[in-house]
Short mmCIF file of C-alpha atoms in Angstrom, two decimals:
data_model
loop_
_atom_site.label_atom_id
_atom_site.label_comp_id
_atom_site.label_asym_id
_atom_site.label_seq_id
_atom_site.Cartn_x
_atom_site.Cartn_y
_atom_site.Cartn_z
CA MET A 1 126.88 103.89 67.68
CA THR A 2 127.52 101.07 69.90
CA VAL A 3 124.30 99.37 70.53
CA GLN A 4 124.21 96.34 69.00
CA THR A 5 124.06 95.58 65.36
CA PRO A 6 123.52 91.73 63.83
CA PRO A 7 125.60 90.43 61.05
CA PRO A 8 124.04 91.11 57.30
CA SER A 9 123.19 87.26 57.25
CA ALA A 10 121.76 87.16 60.26
CA THR A 11 117.58 87.51 60.24
CA LEU A 12 115.93 88.69 62.43
CA ALA A 13 113.77 85.65 64.97
CA GLU A 14 118.14 84.45 64.42
CA THR A 15 119.33 88.22 66.07
CA MET A 16 115.93 88.62 68.80
CA LEU A 17 116.84 84.97 70.31
CA ASP A 18 120.68 86.10 70.05
CA MET A 19 119.84 89.05 72.26
CA GLY A 20 117.60 86.85 74.74
CA ARG A 21 121.17 84.04 75.14
CA ARG A 22 122.70 87.59 75.72
CA ALA A 23 120.67 88.97 78.48
CA ARG A 24 120.32 85.79 80.02
CA ALA A 25 123.83 85.48 80.36
CA ALA A 26 124.12 88.84 81.71
CA SER A 27 121.33 88.36 84.12
CA ARG A 28 123.03 85.47 85.52
CA GLU A 29 125.94 87.60 85.48
CA LEU A 30 124.39 90.37 87.52
CA GLY A 31 122.85 87.83 90.61
CA LEU A 32 126.64 87.62 91.48
CA LEU A 33 126.90 91.22 92.12
CA THR A 34 126.68 93.24 95.15
CA ALA A 35 124.32 96.18 95.89
CA GLN A 36 127.76 98.32 95.81
CA ASP A 37 128.31 96.94 92.06
CA ARG A 38 125.10 98.25 90.90
CA THR A 39 124.94 101.29 92.31
CA ARG A 40 128.65 102.25 90.56
CA ALA A 41 127.70 101.56 87.15
CA LEU A 42 124.32 103.25 88.30
CA LYS A 43 126.95 106.19 88.92
CA ALA A 44 128.52 105.90 86.00
CA ILE A 45 125.63 105.56 83.39
CA ALA A 46 125.19 109.52 85.09
CA ALA A 47 128.21 110.51 83.99
CA ALA A 48 128.51 108.61 80.37
CA ILE A 49 124.61 110.80 79.69
CA ARG A 50 125.56 113.44 80.92
CA ALA A 51 129.08 113.15 79.07
CA ALA A 52 127.44 112.66 75.83
CA ARG A 53 124.86 115.00 75.91
CA PRO A 54 127.30 116.62 72.73
CA GLU A 55 125.73 113.27 71.06
CA ILE A 56 122.24 113.24 73.01
CA LEU A 57 121.39 115.98 72.03
CA ARG A 58 122.21 116.04 68.13
CA ALA A 59 120.82 112.52 68.11
CA ASN A 60 117.39 115.07 69.41
CA GLU A 61 117.18 117.30 67.06
CA GLU A 62 117.54 115.05 64.40
CA ASP A 63 114.48 112.91 65.57
CA MET A 64 112.17 116.10 66.45
CA ALA A 65 112.45 117.26 62.91
CA ALA A 66 111.46 113.81 61.60
CA ALA A 67 108.73 113.86 63.91
CA ARG A 68 107.52 117.62 62.41
CA ALA A 69 107.69 116.61 58.63
CA LYS A 70 105.38 113.89 60.11
CA GLY A 71 102.92 115.96 61.75
CA LEU A 72 103.00 114.81 65.09
CA ALA A 73 100.42 115.97 67.49
CA PRO A 74 102.43 118.88 69.47
CA SER A 75 101.58 116.54 73.18
CA MET A 76 103.58 113.57 71.36
CA LEU A 77 106.33 116.30 70.15
CA ASP A 78 107.37 117.58 73.98
CA ARG A 79 107.13 114.06 75.02
CA LEU A 80 109.92 112.97 72.44
CA ALA A 81 111.70 116.15 72.77
CA LEU A 82 114.90 117.25 74.98
CA ASP A 83 116.71 119.82 76.61
CA GLU A 84 120.19 120.51 78.56
CA THR A 85 117.40 119.99 80.98
CA ARG A 86 115.26 117.59 80.71
CA LEU A 87 118.51 116.09 79.89
CA GLU A 88 120.38 116.79 83.00
CA GLY A 89 116.71 115.41 85.21
CA ILE A 90 117.51 112.31 83.33
CA ALA A 91 121.18 112.42 85.15
CA ALA A 92 119.86 113.14 88.74
CA GLY A 93 117.34 110.55 88.06
CA VAL A 94 119.59 107.86 87.57
CA GLU A 95 121.26 109.22 90.40
CA THR A 96 118.53 109.68 92.82
CA VAL A 97 117.71 105.60 91.54
CA ALA A 98 121.22 104.55 92.81
CA ALA A 99 120.50 106.12 96.47
CA LEU A 100 117.75 103.82 96.71
CA PRO A 101 118.45 101.19 99.49
CA ASP A 102 118.85 98.41 97.35
CA PRO A 103 116.12 96.66 96.06
CA LEU A 104 117.44 93.20 96.46
CA GLY A 105 117.75 90.22 99.86
CA ARG A 106 114.79 91.61 101.86
CA GLU A 107 113.98 89.73 104.15
CA LEU A 108 110.24 90.21 103.69
CA ALA A 109 109.22 88.15 106.16
CA ARG A 110 110.12 84.55 108.88
CA TRP A 111 109.04 81.96 110.74
CA THR A 112 109.65 79.18 112.48
CA ARG A 113 107.45 75.94 112.14
CA PRO A 114 106.02 74.30 114.68
CA ASN A 115 108.49 71.66 114.04
CA GLY A 116 111.59 72.84 114.30
CA LEU A 117 111.88 74.69 110.72
CA ASP A 118 113.30 78.28 110.06
CA ILE A 119 111.86 79.26 106.21
CA ALA A 120 112.68 83.26 105.52
CA ARG A 121 111.30 85.48 101.95
CA ILE A 122 113.91 86.39 99.97
CA SER A 123 113.38 89.46 97.27
CA VAL A 124 115.08 88.57 94.45
CA PRO A 125 115.14 90.02 90.26
CA LEU A 126 112.34 88.33 88.03
CA GLY A 127 115.16 88.06 85.58
CA VAL A 128 115.40 89.53 82.29
CA ILE A 129 113.16 92.17 81.53
CA GLY A 130 111.49 93.09 77.80
CA ILE A 131 109.98 96.77 78.50
CA ILE A 132 108.47 98.22 74.59
CA TYR A 133 107.30 101.92 74.89
CA GLU A 134 106.65 104.66 72.02
CA SER A 135 107.71 108.03 71.73
CA ARG A 136 109.93 108.70 75.15
CA PRO A 137 113.07 107.95 74.50
CA ASN A 138 113.68 108.93 78.80
CA VAL A 139 111.72 105.66 79.41
CA THR A 140 115.04 104.26 77.73
CA VAL A 141 117.08 105.40 80.57
CA ASP A 142 114.39 105.05 83.29
CA ALA A 143 113.81 101.28 81.99
CA GLY A 144 117.65 100.20 82.02
CA VAL A 145 118.39 101.63 84.97
CA LEU A 146 115.66 100.40 87.76
CA CYS A 147 115.92 96.58 85.74
CA LEU A 148 120.51 96.97 87.08
CA ARG A 149 118.87 98.63 89.74
CA SER A 150 117.11 95.70 90.41
CA GLY A 151 119.68 93.00 89.03
CA ASN A 152 117.51 92.34 86.26
CA ALA A 153 118.81 92.29 82.08
CA ALA A 154 116.22 94.42 80.05
CA ILE A 155 115.85 94.40 76.27
CA LEU A 156 114.62 97.72 75.14
CA ARG A 157 112.03 98.35 72.68
CA GLY A 158 111.32 101.71 71.43
CA GLY A 159 109.23 103.38 69.04
CA SER A 160 110.32 104.57 65.84
CA GLU A 161 110.10 108.62 66.49
CA SER A 162 112.40 108.07 69.48
CA ALA A 163 114.87 105.70 68.02
CA LYS A 164 118.90 107.58 67.10
CA THR A 165 117.47 109.84 70.59
CA SER A 166 116.93 106.36 72.54
CA HIS A 167 120.01 104.84 70.24
CA ALA A 168 122.65 107.82 72.17
CA LEU A 169 121.21 107.05 75.21
CA ALA A 170 121.82 102.70 75.66
CA ASP A 171 125.44 103.30 73.41
CA ALA A 172 125.88 105.90 76.39
CA MET A 173 124.37 103.15 79.05
CA ARG A 174 126.49 100.73 77.27
CA GLY A 175 129.19 102.15 77.58
CA ALA A 176 129.32 103.10 81.37
CA LEU A 177 129.08 99.46 81.73
CA LYS A 178 131.64 98.52 79.48
CA SER A 179 134.70 100.96 81.55
CA GLU A 180 133.02 99.74 84.59
CA GLU A 181 133.47 96.20 84.36
CA MET A 182 129.91 95.44 84.13
CA PRO A 183 127.79 92.91 81.64
CA VAL A 184 127.48 94.84 79.23
CA ASP A 185 124.41 93.37 77.90
CA ALA A 186 122.47 93.57 80.98
CA ILE A 187 120.93 96.27 79.43
CA GLN A 188 119.88 95.38 75.10
CA LEU A 189 118.88 97.76 72.07
CA VAL A 190 116.42 96.75 69.90
CA ALA A 191 118.57 98.07 66.78
CA THR A 192 115.14 97.99 64.27
CA THR A 193 112.26 99.86 64.18
CA ASP A 194 110.46 96.90 61.94
CA ARG A 195 107.41 95.18 65.00
CA GLU A 196 107.88 91.89 63.29
CA ALA A 197 110.45 92.55 66.68
CA VAL A 198 107.77 92.97 68.65
CA GLY A 199 106.26 89.92 68.01
CA HIS A 200 109.42 88.00 68.66
CA MET A 201 109.44 89.04 71.54
CA LEU A 202 105.92 88.64 72.59
CA GLY A 203 106.94 85.15 71.84
CA GLY A 204 109.42 84.90 74.63
CA LEU A 205 111.69 84.60 73.00
CA ASN A 206 112.76 81.00 73.37
CA GLY A 207 112.59 81.23 76.98
CA ALA A 208 114.37 84.35 76.99
CA LEU A 209 112.61 86.70 78.59
CA ASP A 210 109.98 86.93 82.15
CA VAL A 211 107.84 89.78 81.93
CA ILE A 212 106.79 92.54 79.47
CA VAL A 213 106.38 95.35 80.41
CA PRO A 214 104.33 97.67 77.59
CA ARG A 215 104.38 101.47 77.86
CA GLY A 216 102.55 103.37 75.38
CA GLY A 217 98.71 104.16 73.98
CA ARG A 218 95.58 101.77 74.06
CA SER A 219 96.73 99.31 71.43
CA LEU A 220 100.45 99.13 71.56
CA VAL A 221 99.18 96.80 75.36
CA GLU A 222 96.38 95.77 74.01
CA ARG A 223 98.76 93.94 71.62
CA VAL A 224 101.14 93.12 74.86
CA GLN A 225 98.65 91.74 76.82
CA ALA A 226 96.58 89.55 73.35
CA GLU A 227 99.79 88.47 71.72
CA ALA A 228 102.27 87.97 75.40
CA ARG A 229 103.31 83.87 76.45
CA VAL A 230 105.14 85.37 79.61
CA PRO A 231 103.49 87.66 82.43
CA VAL A 232 102.85 91.03 81.44
CA ILE A 233 103.53 94.23 84.11
CA GLY A 234 100.18 95.98 82.20
CA HIS A 235 100.15 99.72 81.97
CA LEU A 236 97.01 100.94 80.49
CA GLU A 237 96.18 105.03 78.94
CA GLY A 238 95.52 107.44 81.82
CA LEU A 239 92.41 108.57 81.98
CA CYS A 240 92.73 111.13 85.11
CA HIS A 241 89.40 112.64 86.46
CA THR A 242 89.43 115.72 89.14
CA TYR A 243 86.27 115.53 91.05
CA VAL A 244 85.00 118.42 92.68
CA HIS A 245 83.31 118.65 95.78
CA ALA A 246 81.22 120.82 97.51
CA ALA A 247 83.80 121.15 100.29
CA ALA A 248 86.83 122.31 98.23
CA ASP A 249 89.09 125.60 98.62
CA PRO A 250 88.08 128.16 94.92
CA GLN A 251 91.48 128.88 94.49
CA LYS A 252 92.97 124.99 95.75
CA ALA A 253 90.09 123.79 92.42
CA VAL A 254 91.56 126.68 90.73
CA ASP A 255 94.63 126.22 90.74
CA ILE A 256 94.53 122.07 90.87
CA VAL A 257 93.18 121.53 87.95
CA LEU A 258 95.55 123.57 85.81
CA ASN A 259 98.26 122.26 86.91
CA ALA A 260 96.54 118.57 86.44
CA LYS A 261 95.42 119.62 82.77
CA MET A 262 97.80 122.40 81.13
CA ARG A 263 100.83 121.60 83.14
CA ARG A 264 102.02 118.73 80.58
CA THR A 265 98.72 117.69 78.27
CA GLY A 266 101.33 114.71 77.03
CA VAL A 267 101.30 113.21 80.26
CA CYS A 268 100.08 109.09 81.06
CA GLY A 269 98.86 111.68 84.79
CA SER A 270 97.32 114.83 82.82
CA THR A 271 93.13 114.62 84.41
CA GLU A 272 91.41 114.33 80.92
CA THR A 273 88.44 114.07 82.75
CA LEU A 274 86.30 117.39 85.72
CA LEU A 275 83.56 116.25 87.66
CA ILE A 276 81.96 119.16 89.52
CA ASP A 277 79.88 119.18 92.18
CA VAL A 278 76.28 120.88 91.55
CA ALA A 279 76.49 122.75 94.80
CA VAL A 280 79.60 125.13 93.35
CA ALA A 281 79.20 124.17 89.75
CA ALA A 282 77.54 127.65 89.47
CA THR A 283 79.87 129.23 91.36
CA LEU A 284 83.26 128.29 90.58
CA LEU A 285 83.57 126.58 87.72
CA PRO A 286 83.29 129.76 85.48
CA GLN A 287 86.48 130.30 87.98
CA ILE A 288 87.89 126.82 86.71
CA ALA A 289 87.77 127.74 83.24
CA LYS A 290 88.64 131.21 82.44
CA ALA A 291 91.26 130.16 83.63
CA LEU A 292 91.53 126.58 81.54
CA THR A 293 90.53 128.64 78.26
CA GLU A 294 93.12 131.70 79.38
CA ALA A 295 95.83 129.16 79.85
CA GLY A 296 94.72 127.38 75.74
CA CYS A 297 92.89 124.68 76.31
CA GLU A 298 89.32 123.34 74.43
CA LEU A 299 86.54 122.85 77.00
CA ARG A 300 84.07 119.76 76.11
CA GLY A 301 81.07 119.80 78.77
CA ASP A 302 77.83 117.71 79.36
CA GLY A 303 74.78 119.66 79.36
CA ARG A 304 74.83 121.30 82.77
CA THR A 305 77.96 122.55 82.15
CA ARG A 306 77.08 124.34 78.68
CA ALA A 307 73.99 125.95 80.74
CA ILE A 308 76.98 127.77 82.65
CA LEU A 309 79.61 128.72 80.40
CA GLY A 310 77.41 128.76 77.10
CA ASP A 311 78.90 128.19 73.59
CA ILE A 312 81.29 125.48 74.03
CA THR A 313 81.68 121.49 72.79
CA PRO A 314 79.36 119.34 73.43
CA ALA A 315 80.59 116.66 74.97
CA THR A 316 80.00 113.21 74.15
CA GLU A 317 80.32 109.17 75.11
CA GLU A 318 83.64 109.05 72.90
CA ASP A 319 85.35 112.01 75.10
CA TRP A 320 84.40 110.25 78.46
CA ALA A 321 86.48 107.30 77.15
CA THR A 322 88.74 109.20 75.83
CA GLU A 323 92.45 110.24 76.82
CA TYR A 324 92.88 113.37 75.30
CA LEU A 325 96.65 113.76 75.94
CA ASP A 326 95.89 116.79 74.58
CA ALA A 327 94.98 121.25 75.55
CA ILE A 328 91.52 119.79 75.97
CA LEU A 329 88.85 118.92 78.56
CA SER A 330 85.32 117.50 78.66
CA ILE A 331 83.56 118.69 82.28
CA ALA A 332 80.52 116.92 84.38
CA VAL A 333 77.85 118.53 86.59
CA VAL A 334 77.64 115.33 89.38
CA ASP A 335 75.32 114.94 91.74
CA GLY A 336 77.51 115.35 95.21
CA LEU A 337 80.34 112.28 95.56
CA PRO A 338 78.13 109.50 94.87
CA GLY A 339 77.34 111.43 90.86
CA ALA A 340 81.27 111.42 91.44
CA LEU A 341 82.03 107.65 92.04
CA ALA A 342 79.06 106.08 89.77
CA HIS A 343 80.75 108.18 87.27
CA LEU A 344 84.41 107.31 87.70
CA ALA A 345 82.56 102.83 88.30
CA ARG A 346 81.98 103.51 84.76
CA TRP A 347 84.22 105.54 82.62
CA SER A 348 88.33 105.88 84.88
CA SER A 349 90.49 103.13 83.71
CA GLY A 350 91.75 102.66 86.68
CA HIS A 351 95.46 104.75 86.59
CA THR A 352 95.75 108.29 88.69
CA ASP A 353 91.29 110.22 89.58
CA ALA A 354 91.85 113.21 91.89
CA ILE A 355 89.21 114.77 94.74
CA ILE A 356 89.84 118.53 95.72
CA THR A 357 88.20 118.87 99.58
CA GLU A 358 88.32 120.53 102.72
CA ASP A 359 85.99 117.74 103.90
CA ALA A 360 88.14 115.43 105.69
CA ALA A 361 85.52 112.04 105.88
CA ALA A 362 84.59 113.21 101.75
CA ALA A 363 88.31 113.10 100.94
CA GLU A 364 87.98 109.99 103.14
CA ALA A 365 85.66 107.82 101.52
CA PHE A 366 86.75 108.77 97.69
CA ILE A 367 90.01 107.17 98.73
CA ALA A 368 88.19 103.67 100.02
CA ASN A 369 85.73 103.66 97.18
CA VAL A 370 87.75 104.66 94.00
CA ASP A 371 89.48 101.72 92.37
CA SER A 372 92.86 103.08 91.05
CA ALA A 373 96.26 102.38 91.36
CA ILE A 374 96.59 106.30 92.60
CA VAL A 375 94.37 108.02 94.39
CA VAL A 376 94.90 111.66 95.08
CA HIS A 377 93.75 114.06 98.02
CA ASN A 378 94.52 117.57 97.08
CA ALA A 379 97.10 117.82 94.22
CA SER A 380 97.37 117.15 91.38
CA THR A 381 96.87 113.98 89.35
CA GLN A 382 100.14 115.13 87.25
CA PHE A 383 102.14 113.69 90.95
CA ALA A 384 100.95 110.28 89.03
CA ASP A 385 105.30 110.06 88.55
CA GLY A 386 107.96 107.06 89.81
CA GLY A 387 110.08 110.46 90.18
CA GLU A 388 107.26 112.29 92.28
CA PHE A 389 106.72 109.35 94.51
CA GLY A 390 110.78 108.41 95.36
CA PHE A 391 112.15 106.47 93.33
CA GLY A 392 113.87 107.42 91.12
CA ALA A 393 112.19 106.96 88.47
CA GLU A 394 109.55 104.42 86.75
CA ILE A 395 108.58 102.41 84.16
CA GLY A 396 105.12 103.09 83.80
CA ILE A 397 102.23 103.35 85.30
CA ALA A 398 100.58 99.52 86.24
CA THR A 399 96.95 99.81 85.91
CA GLY A 400 96.17 95.72 86.31
CA ARG A 401 95.84 94.71 89.64
CA ILE A 402 98.33 91.61 89.84
CA HIS A 403 102.35 92.16 91.28
CA ALA A 404 102.54 95.27 90.84
CA ARG A 405 100.64 98.40 91.17
CA GLY A 406 100.73 102.04 90.07
CA PRO A 407 104.21 103.63 89.77
CA VAL A 408 106.96 100.68 88.52
CA GLY A 409 110.74 101.54 90.22
CA ALA A 410 112.68 99.35 90.94
CA GLU A 411 111.24 96.87 94.39
CA GLN A 412 108.47 96.32 91.69
CA LEU A 413 110.42 94.60 89.25
CA THR A 414 111.33 91.73 91.85
CA THR A 415 110.09 88.81 93.17
CA TYR A 416 109.85 86.35 96.00
CA LYS A 417 112.70 82.92 97.03
CA TYR A 418 111.97 81.09 100.19
CA ALA A 419 115.44 80.17 101.96
CA VAL A 420 113.92 76.82 104.28
CA ARG A 421 116.65 75.65 106.87
CA GLY A 422 116.35 72.96 108.75
CA THR A 423 118.51 70.56 111.68
CA GLY A 424 117.47 67.03 109.58
CA GLN A 425 114.06 67.52 109.12
CA VAL A 426 112.21 64.65 107.38
CA ARG A 427 108.50 64.86 106.43
CA PRO A 428 106.30 62.24 107.97
#
């Protein structure tokens, strides 16, 4: 294992501060690299992940065995699990990021003032980014390579459940950087699972961290937002909704809802609440419910839903506020588009919400009035993913309104500076 380990005498605080210093130095080195250099490093990382396949999958088997022994839920096990296909998908995602247009040095705007000053706004890296995440080992790679593509150094702190897998993946990435004579400390993984390490990161590592990105459940995100002394790109829970409008195509409704809920129940883009228009509920809801129950989904409904479907679990207010990340779906019958919008205004987490309809005006009204990071028409909420947006990968889905919103890819990990060019002007 090549993940850096502290000397035995070092305290955790000293170790974390040292990581911060090394990350800051690496970020300066990254600033000297060309876009071609970063592309070469990313391609080397993809190759290194493929070459390390046996070690990575073996580490994942150990993490999975420990997770099963702890009794982790099936949805969490699914997030943690890697196999040949998923690992190849991770490597291919790195290649996609490598092929993206370079986000740095772009001239975002340019203008000339009446006094002749030429002013340009140019994209630059954020600097050093701390990513705190839970049990998804793919985030180790996604975060590392997106930071590299955008010229940022990354300090990664993954969850204990995926520790061995994340270490194996970080080994591969750092090895590739070393082989390409790139700054190895551009990607660092916190070796300890001690939760105090998170506290040190939230403190900013003595000014070394520029931004923190939390990716995980509500408790993690709330802690980061409450305690961080550096800016946070927030990722709240994916309390996603699908609304079946009165003008929905019945077969599309069945297919989309089934996919939105059951394709992978443990991802943040999984639909957790189905809203169905009262005008079509009596005829269409039984068809949708049949497809869901046959796929193994537990249904919970309001009074009007239970009047149609019969003996299902009553939905409570807690259900409307719950991100299940499991094969459970809450259902509400709503009074048209206004009823759907009212439910979303109260309960949506602002992540991803969808409408299924053939009425273009209703679709546009939904898109205009739903204040979520991602609003979808006639497609599954499970498309809430950076890869599906063409970003190659993502660090998370930002649900805030400052700096980034929606999938956070390489472009969203940049800021800008102004270049002001004069010909001798002085201010009167």
